[in-house]
GROMACS .gro file of C-alpha atoms in nm:
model
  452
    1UNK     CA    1   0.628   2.541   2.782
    2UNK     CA    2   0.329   2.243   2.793
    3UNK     CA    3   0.313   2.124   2.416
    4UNK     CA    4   0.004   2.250   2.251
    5UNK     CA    5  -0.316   2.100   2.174
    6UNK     CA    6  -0.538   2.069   1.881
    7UNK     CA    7  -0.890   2.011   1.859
    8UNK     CA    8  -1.093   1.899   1.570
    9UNK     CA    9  -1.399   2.016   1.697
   10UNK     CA   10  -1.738   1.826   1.621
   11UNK     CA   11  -1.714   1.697   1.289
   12UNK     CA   12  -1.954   1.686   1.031
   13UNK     CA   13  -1.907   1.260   1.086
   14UNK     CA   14  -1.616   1.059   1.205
   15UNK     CA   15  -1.510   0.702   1.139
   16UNK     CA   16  -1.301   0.534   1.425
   17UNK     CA   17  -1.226   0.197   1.266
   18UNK     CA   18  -1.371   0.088   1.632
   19UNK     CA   19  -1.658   0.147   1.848
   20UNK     CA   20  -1.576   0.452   1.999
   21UNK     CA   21  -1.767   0.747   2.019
   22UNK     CA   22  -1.592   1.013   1.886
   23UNK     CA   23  -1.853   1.293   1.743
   24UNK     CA   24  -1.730   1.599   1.943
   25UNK     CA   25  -1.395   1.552   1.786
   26UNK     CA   26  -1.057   1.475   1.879
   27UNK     CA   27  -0.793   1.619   1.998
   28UNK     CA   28  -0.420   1.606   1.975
   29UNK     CA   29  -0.082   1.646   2.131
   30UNK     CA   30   0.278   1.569   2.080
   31UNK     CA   31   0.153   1.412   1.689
   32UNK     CA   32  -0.101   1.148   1.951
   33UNK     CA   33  -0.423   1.143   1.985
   34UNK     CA   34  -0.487   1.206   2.366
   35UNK     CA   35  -0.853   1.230   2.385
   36UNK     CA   36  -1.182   1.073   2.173
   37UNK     CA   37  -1.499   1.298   2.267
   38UNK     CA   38  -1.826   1.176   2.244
   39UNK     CA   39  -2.099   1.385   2.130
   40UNK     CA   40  -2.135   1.760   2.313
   41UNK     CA   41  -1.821   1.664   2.583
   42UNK     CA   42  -1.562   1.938   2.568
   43UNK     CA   43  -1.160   1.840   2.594
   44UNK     CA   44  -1.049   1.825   2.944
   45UNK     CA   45  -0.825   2.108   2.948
   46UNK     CA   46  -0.752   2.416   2.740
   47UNK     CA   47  -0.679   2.409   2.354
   48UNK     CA   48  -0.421   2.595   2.188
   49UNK     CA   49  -0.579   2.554   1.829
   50UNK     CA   50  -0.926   2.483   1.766
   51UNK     CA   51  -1.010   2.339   1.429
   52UNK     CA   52  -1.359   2.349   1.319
   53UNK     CA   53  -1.433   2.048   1.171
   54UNK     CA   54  -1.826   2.073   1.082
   55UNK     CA   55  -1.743   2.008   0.732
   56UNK     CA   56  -1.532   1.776   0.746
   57UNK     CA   57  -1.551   1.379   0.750
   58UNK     CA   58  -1.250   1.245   0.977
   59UNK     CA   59  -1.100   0.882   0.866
   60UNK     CA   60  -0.803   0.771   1.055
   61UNK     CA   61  -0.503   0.805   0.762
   62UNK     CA   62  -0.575   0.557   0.485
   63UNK     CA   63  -0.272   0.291   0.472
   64UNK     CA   64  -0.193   0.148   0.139
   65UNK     CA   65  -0.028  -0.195   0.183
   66UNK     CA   66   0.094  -0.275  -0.228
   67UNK     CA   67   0.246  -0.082  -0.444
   68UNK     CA   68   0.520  -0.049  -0.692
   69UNK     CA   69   0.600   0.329  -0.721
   70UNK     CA   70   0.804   0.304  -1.017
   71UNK     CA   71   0.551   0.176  -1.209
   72UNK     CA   72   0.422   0.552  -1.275
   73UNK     CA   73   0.634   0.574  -1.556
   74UNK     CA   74   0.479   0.322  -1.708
   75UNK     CA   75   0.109   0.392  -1.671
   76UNK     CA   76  -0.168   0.318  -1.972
   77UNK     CA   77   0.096   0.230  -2.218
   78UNK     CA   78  -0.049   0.121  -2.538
   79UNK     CA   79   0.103  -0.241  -2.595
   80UNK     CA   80  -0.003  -0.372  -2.245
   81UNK     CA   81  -0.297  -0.193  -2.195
   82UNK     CA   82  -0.514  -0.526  -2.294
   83UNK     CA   83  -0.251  -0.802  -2.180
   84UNK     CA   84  -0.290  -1.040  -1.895
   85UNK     CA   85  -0.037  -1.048  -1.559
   86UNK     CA   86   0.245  -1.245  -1.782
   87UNK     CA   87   0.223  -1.121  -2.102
   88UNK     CA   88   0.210  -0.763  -1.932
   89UNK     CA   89   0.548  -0.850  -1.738
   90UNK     CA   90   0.764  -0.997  -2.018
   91UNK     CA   91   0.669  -0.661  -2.210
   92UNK     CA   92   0.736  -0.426  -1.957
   93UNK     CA   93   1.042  -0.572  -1.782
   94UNK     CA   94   1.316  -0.423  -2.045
   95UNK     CA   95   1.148  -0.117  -2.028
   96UNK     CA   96   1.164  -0.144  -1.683
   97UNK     CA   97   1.537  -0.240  -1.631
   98UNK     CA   98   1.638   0.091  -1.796
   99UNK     CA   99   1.501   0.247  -1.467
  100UNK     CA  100   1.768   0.530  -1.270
  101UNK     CA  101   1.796   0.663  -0.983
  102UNK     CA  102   1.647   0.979  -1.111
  103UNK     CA  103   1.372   0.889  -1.284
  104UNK     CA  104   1.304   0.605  -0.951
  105UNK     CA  105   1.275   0.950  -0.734
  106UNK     CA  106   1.074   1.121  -0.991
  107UNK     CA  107   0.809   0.799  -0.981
  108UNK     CA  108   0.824   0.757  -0.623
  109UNK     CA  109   0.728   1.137  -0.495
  110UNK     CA  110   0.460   1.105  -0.797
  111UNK     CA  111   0.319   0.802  -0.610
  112UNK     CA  112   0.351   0.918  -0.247
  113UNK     CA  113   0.167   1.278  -0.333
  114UNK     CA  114  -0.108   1.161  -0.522
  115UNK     CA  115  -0.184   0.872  -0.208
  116UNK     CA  116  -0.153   1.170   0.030
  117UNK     CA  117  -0.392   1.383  -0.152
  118UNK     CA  118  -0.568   1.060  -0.163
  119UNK     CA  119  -0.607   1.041   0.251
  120UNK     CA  120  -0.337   0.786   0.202
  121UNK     CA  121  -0.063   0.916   0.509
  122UNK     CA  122   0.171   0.524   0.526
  123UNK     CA  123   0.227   0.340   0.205
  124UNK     CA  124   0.402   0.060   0.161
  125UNK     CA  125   0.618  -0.012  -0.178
  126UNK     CA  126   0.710  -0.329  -0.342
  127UNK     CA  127   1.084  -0.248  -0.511
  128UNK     CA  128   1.208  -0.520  -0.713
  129UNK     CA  129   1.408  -0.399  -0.955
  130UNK     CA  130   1.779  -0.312  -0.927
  131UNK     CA  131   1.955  -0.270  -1.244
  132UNK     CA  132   2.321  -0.161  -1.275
  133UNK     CA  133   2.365   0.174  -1.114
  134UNK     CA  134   1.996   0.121  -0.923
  135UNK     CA  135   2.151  -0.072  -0.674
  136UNK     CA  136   2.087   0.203  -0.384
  137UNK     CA  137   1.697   0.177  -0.511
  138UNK     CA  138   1.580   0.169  -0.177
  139UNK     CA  139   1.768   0.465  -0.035
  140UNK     CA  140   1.627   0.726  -0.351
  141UNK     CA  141   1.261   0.609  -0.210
  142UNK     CA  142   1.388   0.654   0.133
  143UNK     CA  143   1.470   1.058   0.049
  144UNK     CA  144   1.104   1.091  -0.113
  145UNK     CA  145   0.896   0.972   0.164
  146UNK     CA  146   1.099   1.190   0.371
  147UNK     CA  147   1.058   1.487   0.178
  148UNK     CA  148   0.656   1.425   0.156
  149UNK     CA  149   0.642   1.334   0.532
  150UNK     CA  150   0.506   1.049   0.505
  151UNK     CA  151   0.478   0.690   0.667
  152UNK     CA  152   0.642   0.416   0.476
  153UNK     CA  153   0.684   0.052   0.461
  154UNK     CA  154   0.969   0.027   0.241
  155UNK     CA  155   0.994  -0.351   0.031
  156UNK     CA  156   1.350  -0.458  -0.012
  157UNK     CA  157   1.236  -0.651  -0.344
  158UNK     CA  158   1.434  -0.950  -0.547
  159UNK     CA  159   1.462  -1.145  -0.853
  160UNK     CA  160   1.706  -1.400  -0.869
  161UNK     CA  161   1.554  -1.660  -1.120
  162UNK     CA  162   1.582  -1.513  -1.495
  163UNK     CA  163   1.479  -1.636  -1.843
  164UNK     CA  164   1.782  -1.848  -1.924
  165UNK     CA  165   1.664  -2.059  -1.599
  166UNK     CA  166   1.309  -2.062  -1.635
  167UNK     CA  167   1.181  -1.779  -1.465
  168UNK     CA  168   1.000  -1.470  -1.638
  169UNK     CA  169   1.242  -1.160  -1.600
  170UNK     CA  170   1.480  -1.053  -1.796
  171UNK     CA  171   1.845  -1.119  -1.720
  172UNK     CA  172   1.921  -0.777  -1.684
  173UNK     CA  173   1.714  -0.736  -1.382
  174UNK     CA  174   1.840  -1.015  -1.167
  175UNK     CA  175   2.087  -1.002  -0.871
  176UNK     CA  176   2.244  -1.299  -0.659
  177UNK     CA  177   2.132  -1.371  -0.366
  178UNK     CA  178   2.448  -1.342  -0.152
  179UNK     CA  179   2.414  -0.935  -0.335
  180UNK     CA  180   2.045  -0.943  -0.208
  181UNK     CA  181   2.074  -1.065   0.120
  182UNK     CA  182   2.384  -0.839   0.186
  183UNK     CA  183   2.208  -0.531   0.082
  184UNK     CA  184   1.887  -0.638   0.243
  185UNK     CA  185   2.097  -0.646   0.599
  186UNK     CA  186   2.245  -0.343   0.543
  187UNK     CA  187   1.908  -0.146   0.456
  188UNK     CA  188   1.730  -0.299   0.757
  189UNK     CA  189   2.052  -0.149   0.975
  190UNK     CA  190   2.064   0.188   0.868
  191UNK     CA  191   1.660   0.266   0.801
  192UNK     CA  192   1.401   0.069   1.021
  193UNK     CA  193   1.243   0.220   1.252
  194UNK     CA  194   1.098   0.045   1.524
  195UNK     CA  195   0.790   0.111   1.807
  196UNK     CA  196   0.475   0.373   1.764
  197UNK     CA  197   0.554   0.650   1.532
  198UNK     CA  198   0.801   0.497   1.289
  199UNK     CA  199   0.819   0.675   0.989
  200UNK     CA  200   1.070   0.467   0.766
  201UNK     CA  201   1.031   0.082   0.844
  202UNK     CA  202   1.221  -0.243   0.622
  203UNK     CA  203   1.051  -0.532   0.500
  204UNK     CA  204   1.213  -0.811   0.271
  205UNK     CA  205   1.030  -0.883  -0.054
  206UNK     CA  206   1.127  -1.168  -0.288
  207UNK     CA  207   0.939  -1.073  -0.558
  208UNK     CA  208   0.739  -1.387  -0.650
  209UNK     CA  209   0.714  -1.810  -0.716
  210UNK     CA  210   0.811  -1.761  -1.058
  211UNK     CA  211   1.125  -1.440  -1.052
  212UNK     CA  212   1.274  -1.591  -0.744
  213UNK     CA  213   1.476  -1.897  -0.617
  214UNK     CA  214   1.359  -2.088  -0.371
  215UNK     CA  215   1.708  -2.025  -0.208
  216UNK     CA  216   1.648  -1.678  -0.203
  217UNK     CA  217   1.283  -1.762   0.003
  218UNK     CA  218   1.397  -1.985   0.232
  219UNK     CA  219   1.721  -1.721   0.310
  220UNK     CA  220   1.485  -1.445   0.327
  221UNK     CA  221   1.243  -1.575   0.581
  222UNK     CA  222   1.542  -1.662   0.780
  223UNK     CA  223   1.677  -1.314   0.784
  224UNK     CA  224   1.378  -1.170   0.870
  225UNK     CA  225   1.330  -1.407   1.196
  226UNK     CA  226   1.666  -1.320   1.288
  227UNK     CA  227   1.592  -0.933   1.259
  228UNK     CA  228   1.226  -0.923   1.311
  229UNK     CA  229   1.097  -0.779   1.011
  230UNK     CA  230   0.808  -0.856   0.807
  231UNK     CA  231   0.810  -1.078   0.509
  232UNK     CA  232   0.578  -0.963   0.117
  233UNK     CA  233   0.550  -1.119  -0.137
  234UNK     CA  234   0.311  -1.156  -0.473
  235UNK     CA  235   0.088  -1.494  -0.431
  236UNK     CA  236  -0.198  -1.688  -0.584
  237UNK     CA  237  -0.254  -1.360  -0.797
  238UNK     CA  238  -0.322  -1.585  -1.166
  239UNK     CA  239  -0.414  -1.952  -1.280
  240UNK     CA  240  -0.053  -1.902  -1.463
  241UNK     CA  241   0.112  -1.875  -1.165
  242UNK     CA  242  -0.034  -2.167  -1.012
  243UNK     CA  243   0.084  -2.371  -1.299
  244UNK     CA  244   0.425  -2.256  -1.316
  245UNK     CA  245   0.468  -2.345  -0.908
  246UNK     CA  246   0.291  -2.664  -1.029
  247UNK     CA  247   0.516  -2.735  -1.353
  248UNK     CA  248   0.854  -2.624  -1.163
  249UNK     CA  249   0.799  -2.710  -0.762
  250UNK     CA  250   0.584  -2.986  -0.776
  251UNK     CA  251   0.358  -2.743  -0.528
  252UNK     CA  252   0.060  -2.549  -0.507
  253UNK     CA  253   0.150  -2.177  -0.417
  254UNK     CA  254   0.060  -2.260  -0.040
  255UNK     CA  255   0.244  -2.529   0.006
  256UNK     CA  256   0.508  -2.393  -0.188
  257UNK     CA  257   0.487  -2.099   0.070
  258UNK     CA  258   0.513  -2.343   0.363
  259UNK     CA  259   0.778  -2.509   0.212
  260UNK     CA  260   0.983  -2.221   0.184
  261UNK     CA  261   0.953  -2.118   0.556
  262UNK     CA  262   0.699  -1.825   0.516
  263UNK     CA  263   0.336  -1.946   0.655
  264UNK     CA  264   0.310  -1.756   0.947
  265UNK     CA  265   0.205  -1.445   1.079
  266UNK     CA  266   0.518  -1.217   0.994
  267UNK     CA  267   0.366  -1.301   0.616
  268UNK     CA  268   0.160  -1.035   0.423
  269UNK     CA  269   0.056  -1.144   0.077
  270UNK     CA  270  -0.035  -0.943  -0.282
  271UNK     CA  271  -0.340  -1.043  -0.431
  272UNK     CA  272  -0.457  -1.346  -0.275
  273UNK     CA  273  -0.727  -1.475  -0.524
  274UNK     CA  274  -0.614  -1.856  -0.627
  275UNK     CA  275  -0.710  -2.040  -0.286
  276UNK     CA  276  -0.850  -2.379  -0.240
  277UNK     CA  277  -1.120  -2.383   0.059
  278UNK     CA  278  -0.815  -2.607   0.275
  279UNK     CA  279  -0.546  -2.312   0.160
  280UNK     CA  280  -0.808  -2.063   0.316
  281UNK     CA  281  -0.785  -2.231   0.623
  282UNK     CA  282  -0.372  -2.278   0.654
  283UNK     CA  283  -0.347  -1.915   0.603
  284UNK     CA  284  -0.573  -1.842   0.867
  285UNK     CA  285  -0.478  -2.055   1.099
  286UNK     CA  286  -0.095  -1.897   1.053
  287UNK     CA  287  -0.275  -1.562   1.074
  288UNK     CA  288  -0.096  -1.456   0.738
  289UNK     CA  289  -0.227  -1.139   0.567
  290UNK     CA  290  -0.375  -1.065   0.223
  291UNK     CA  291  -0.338  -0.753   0.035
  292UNK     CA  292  -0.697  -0.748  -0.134
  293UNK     CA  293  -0.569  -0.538  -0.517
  294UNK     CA  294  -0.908  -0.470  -0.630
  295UNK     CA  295  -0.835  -0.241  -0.952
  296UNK     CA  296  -0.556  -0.445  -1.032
  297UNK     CA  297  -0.694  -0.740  -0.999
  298UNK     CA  298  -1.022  -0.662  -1.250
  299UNK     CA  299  -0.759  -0.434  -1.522
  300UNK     CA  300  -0.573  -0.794  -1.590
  301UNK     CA  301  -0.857  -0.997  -1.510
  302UNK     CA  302  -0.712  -1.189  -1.229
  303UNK     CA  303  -0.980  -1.275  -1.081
  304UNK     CA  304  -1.147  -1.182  -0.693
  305UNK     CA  305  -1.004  -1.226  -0.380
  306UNK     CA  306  -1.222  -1.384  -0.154
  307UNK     CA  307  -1.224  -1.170   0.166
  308UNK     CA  308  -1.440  -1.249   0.396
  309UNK     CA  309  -1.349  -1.649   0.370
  310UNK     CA  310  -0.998  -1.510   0.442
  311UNK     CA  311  -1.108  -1.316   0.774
  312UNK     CA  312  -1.334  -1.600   0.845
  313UNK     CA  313  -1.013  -1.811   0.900
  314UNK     CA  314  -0.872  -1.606   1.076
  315UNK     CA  315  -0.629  -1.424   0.792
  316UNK     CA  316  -0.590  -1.052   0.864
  317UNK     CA  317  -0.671  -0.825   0.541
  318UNK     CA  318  -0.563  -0.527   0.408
  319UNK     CA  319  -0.603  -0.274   0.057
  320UNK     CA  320  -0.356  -0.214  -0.165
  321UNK     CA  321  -0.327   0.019  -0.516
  322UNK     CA  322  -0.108  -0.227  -0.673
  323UNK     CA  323   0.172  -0.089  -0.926
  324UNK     CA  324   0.058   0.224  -1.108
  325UNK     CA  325   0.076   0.048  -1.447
  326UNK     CA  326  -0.197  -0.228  -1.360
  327UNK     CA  327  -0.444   0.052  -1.168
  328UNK     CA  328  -0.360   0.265  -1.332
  329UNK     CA  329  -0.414   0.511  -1.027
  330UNK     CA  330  -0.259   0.550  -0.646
  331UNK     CA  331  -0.560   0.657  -0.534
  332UNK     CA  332  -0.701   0.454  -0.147
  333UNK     CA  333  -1.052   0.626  -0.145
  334UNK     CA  334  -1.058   0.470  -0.506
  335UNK     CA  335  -0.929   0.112  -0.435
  336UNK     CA  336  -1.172   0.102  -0.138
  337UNK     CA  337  -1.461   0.198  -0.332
  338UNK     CA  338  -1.385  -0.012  -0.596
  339UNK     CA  339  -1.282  -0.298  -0.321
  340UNK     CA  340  -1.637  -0.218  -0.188
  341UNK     CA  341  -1.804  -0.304  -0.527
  342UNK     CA  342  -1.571  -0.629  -0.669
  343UNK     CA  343  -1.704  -0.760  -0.316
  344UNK     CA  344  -2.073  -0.697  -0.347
  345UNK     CA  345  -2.059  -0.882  -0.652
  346UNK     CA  346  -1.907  -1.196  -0.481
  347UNK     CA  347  -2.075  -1.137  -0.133
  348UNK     CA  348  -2.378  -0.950  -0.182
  349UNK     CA  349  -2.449  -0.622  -0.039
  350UNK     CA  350  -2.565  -0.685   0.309
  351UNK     CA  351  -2.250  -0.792   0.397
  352UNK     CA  352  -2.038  -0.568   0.261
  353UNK     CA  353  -2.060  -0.241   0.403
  354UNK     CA  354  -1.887   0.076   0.327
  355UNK     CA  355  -1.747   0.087   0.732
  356UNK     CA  356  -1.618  -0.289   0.637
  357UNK     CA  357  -1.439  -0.198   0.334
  358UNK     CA  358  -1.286   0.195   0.525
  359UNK     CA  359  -1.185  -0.079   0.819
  360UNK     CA  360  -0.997  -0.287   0.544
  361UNK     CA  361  -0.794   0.044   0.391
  362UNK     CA  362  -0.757   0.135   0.781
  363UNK     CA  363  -0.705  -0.072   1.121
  364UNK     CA  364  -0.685  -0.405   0.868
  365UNK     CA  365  -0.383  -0.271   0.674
  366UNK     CA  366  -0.230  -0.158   0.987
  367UNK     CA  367  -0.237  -0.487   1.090
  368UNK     CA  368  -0.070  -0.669   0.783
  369UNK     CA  369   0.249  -0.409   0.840
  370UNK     CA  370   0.287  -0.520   1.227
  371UNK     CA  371   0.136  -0.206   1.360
  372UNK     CA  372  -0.071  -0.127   1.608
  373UNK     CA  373  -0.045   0.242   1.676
  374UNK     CA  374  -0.166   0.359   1.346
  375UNK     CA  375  -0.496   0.268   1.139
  376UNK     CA  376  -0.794   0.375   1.409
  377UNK     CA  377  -0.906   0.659   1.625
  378UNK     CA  378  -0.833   0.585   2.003
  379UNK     CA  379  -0.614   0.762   2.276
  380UNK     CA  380  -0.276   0.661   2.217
  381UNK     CA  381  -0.261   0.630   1.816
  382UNK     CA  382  -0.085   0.802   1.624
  383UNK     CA  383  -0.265   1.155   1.484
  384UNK     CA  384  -0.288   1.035   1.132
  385UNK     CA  385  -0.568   1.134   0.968
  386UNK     CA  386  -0.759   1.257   0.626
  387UNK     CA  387  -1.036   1.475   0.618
  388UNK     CA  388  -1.311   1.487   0.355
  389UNK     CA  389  -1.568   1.798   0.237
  390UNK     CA  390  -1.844   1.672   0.054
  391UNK     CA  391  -1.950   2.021  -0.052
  392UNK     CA  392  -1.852   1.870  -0.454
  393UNK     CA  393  -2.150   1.859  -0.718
  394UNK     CA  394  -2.129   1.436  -0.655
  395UNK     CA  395  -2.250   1.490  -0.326
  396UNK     CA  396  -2.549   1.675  -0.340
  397UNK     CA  397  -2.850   1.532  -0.243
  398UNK     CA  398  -2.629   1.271  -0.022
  399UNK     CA  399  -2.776   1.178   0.316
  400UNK     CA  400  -2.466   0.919   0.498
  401UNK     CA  401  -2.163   1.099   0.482
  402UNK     CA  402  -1.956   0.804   0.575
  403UNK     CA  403  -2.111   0.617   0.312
  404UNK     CA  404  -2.099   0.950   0.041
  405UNK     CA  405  -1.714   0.917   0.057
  406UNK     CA  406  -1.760   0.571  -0.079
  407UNK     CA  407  -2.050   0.555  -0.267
  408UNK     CA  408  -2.088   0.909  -0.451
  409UNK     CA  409  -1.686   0.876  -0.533
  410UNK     CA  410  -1.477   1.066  -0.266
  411UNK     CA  411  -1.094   1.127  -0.479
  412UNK     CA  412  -0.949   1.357  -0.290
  413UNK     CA  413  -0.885   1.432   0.106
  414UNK     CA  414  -0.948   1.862   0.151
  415UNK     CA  415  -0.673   1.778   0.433
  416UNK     CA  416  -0.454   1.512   0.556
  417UNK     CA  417  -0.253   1.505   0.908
  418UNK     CA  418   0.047   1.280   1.005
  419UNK     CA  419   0.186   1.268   1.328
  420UNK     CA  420  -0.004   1.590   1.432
  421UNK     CA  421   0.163   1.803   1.114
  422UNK     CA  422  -0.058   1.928   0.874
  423UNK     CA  423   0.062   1.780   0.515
  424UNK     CA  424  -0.250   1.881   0.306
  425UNK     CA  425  -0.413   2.141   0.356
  426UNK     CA  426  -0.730   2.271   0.113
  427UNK     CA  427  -0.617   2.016  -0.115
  428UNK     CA  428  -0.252   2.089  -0.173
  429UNK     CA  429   0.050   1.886  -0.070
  430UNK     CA  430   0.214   2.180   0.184
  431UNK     CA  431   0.566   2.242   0.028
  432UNK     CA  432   0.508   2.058  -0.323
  433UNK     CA  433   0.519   2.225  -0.657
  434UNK     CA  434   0.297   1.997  -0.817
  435UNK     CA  435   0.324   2.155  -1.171
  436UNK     CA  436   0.648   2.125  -1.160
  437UNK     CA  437   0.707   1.727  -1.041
  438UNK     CA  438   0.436   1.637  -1.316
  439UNK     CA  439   0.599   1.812  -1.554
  440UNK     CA  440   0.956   1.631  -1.469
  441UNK     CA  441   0.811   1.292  -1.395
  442UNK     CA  442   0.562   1.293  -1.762
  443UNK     CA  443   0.943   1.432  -1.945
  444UNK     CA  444   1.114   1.096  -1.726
  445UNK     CA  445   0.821   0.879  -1.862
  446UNK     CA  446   0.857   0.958  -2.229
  447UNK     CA  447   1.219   0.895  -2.222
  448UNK     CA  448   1.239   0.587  -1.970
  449UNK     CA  449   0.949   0.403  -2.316
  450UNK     CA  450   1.194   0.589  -2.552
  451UNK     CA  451   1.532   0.451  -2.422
  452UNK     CA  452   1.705   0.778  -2.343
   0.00000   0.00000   0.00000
């Protein structure tokens, strides 16, 4: 029996993330998109299923490219809600290393639903933390994207370098790096997934200058030549940081980078704010990516990422929600809006555009995770994609309804496809009793601040 095919018939607007023409819809086989229709052409055989899509804006599937899922647990708390980055990690760390396996799956299908309902359809996380009995972090996370359906970039984080040897975290949630390399081998053996379509793929994460060795760097960036995988880490977020690479390596945090084997175009970095004009250059001349953290970067006043010097160079650039205690949200039509406005304010409006900023959260962050069959519209990608109504109070009166998602405050995606599968529709996760996970997951968050 042929496989059937879908058409999303003429949508109300469409956004590519290229320069095709694709207002008479799209359709799609096999989870691929097999044909782009311009405006009025009809698909160029029969369709099985015929969605009507006159309502609908079509964005290829947001792709969120930071994040620390566990960090749900710890959102708006009271004692860090006005701290800076440091301050904020040296309070939340022991709360933080009495994280389990349960209450890690709780915090990760939290995070993965409300970026789905989001438009959001890959993620990637940033996992760090693996106190006693947490050493199989990775695998709980791998379950919950699973279970959601979901793409995934999965981080295998570190800390090696605790207080009682000058770095920030608590002793508690430090491993050795024979421990972290081991495990890191083991999880890029049994879980990535390589070529179009990957759901689960392994990327190793040494958490950052001042929580790591630069052993554990150098090791890492080894590994990850030998196994072809990408490389993450947190850079150049804070002026504190740049001090303590100063104070301890002698280094700015890009030469500090370079010294440690990692300038170079398996390289995607957090943040990305604390770059000289020469820095700018190095990274794009490596072609190393930025995660741009918008809310995050303004909720611990970090300071701006400066974009469009980094694409300039020739850096590749990407959106991120950042850890859902410095967001607070996991929410990609958020970030981009609010990406859309830090950048006005530091490049003025003409050159930031709304389609700018959607090709950031879309064929940009594709590109920082080493993918090319995900993140745009075209025959041959991968039929990811969120849909948008606009039929919402904030949108009467609205004329652009690419630029309505953005500017009157799109929240939610009405429905969201990955790999041709339906995973919300009309709003709702398919399969998820929401009720229930936010009841579990507020009950894990209470006793994860209480110590029980």
């Amino acid at each position: 029996m042929p496989a059937t095919r879908t058409w999303l018939k003429n949508p109300l607007a469409i956004f590519t993330a290229n320069d095709l023409d694709a207002r008479g819809g799209l359709v799609v086989q096999d989870g691929v998109i097999v044909e782009v229709l311009a405006a009025g052409q009809q698909p160029s055989a029969p369709c099985g299923h015929v969605f009507d899509a006159r309502e609908h804006v079509i964005l290829p599937g947001l792709i969120n490219t930071h994040h620390h899922f566990y960090q749900t647990l710890t959102r708006a708390w009271a004692p860090v809600v006005n701290q800076p980055l440091f301050p904020w990690l040296k309070t939340l760390y022991p709360v933080w290393a009495r994280l389990t396996p349960e209450k890690l799956a709780l915090a990760t299908k939290v995070a993965l639903a409300e970026l789905l309902l989001s438009g959001c359809t890959t993620a990637a996380d940033h996992h760090y933390l693996f106190p006693e009995g947490l050493e199989n972090a990775i695998d709980v996370q791998v379950e919950s994207v699973r279970e959601l359906g979901m793409r995934a970039m999965l981080t295998r984080g570190s800390m090696s370098l605790g207080e009682k040897d000058g770095g920030l975290p608590p002793q508690q949630t430090v491993q050795e790096g024979e421990v972290i390399l081991a495990d890191s081998q083991r999880l890029i053996a049994e879980y990535h997934e390589r070529g179009d379509g990957a759901q689960i793929q392994i990327a190793l994460a040494p958490c950052s200058p001042f929580s790591v060795t630069p052993e554990i760097m150098s090791a890492s960036a080894e590994l990850a030549n030998k196994l072809d995988v990408r490389l993450h880490t947190h850079l150049a977020e804070t002026l504190d940081e740049e001090d303590f690479c100063l104070q301890r390596f002698g280094l700015r945090t890009v030469d500090y980078l370079d010294s440690v084997g990692w300038l170079g175009p398996r390289t995607w970095l957090a943040h990305g704010i604390h770059f000289n004009p020469d820095e700018i250059a190095r990274l794009g001349a490596a072609g190393t990516g930025i995660c741009h953290c918008p809310s995050s970067n303004m909720r611990l006043a970090s300071g701006i990422c400066p974009t469009l010097d980094l694409t300039a160079a020739g850096a590749l650039l990407g959106l991120g929600v950042d850890g859902s205690a410095s967001n607070d949200a996991s929410n990609m039509m958020l970030e981009t809006r609010q990406a859309l406005y830090i950048q006005r304010l530091r490049y003025g409006a003409q050159k930031i555009t709304p389609e700018l900023v959607l090709g950031w959260a879309t064929k940009g962050s594709a590109s920082l995770l080493g993918r090319s069959d995900i993140g745009e519209l075209a025959v041959g990608k991968q039929a990811d994609l969120a849909l948008f109504k606009l039929d919402e109070l904030r949108f009467s009166g609205s004329h652009d309804p690419v630029s309505a998602l953005l500017l009157c405050g799109a929240d939610r995606a009405d429905r969201v496809m990955i790999g041709g599968k339906w995973r919300v529709i009309d709003g709702q996760v398919e399969g998820l009793d929401l009720k229930g996970l936010i009841a579990d997951h507020s009950q894990a968050a209470r006793q994860l601040i209480a110590g029980v």
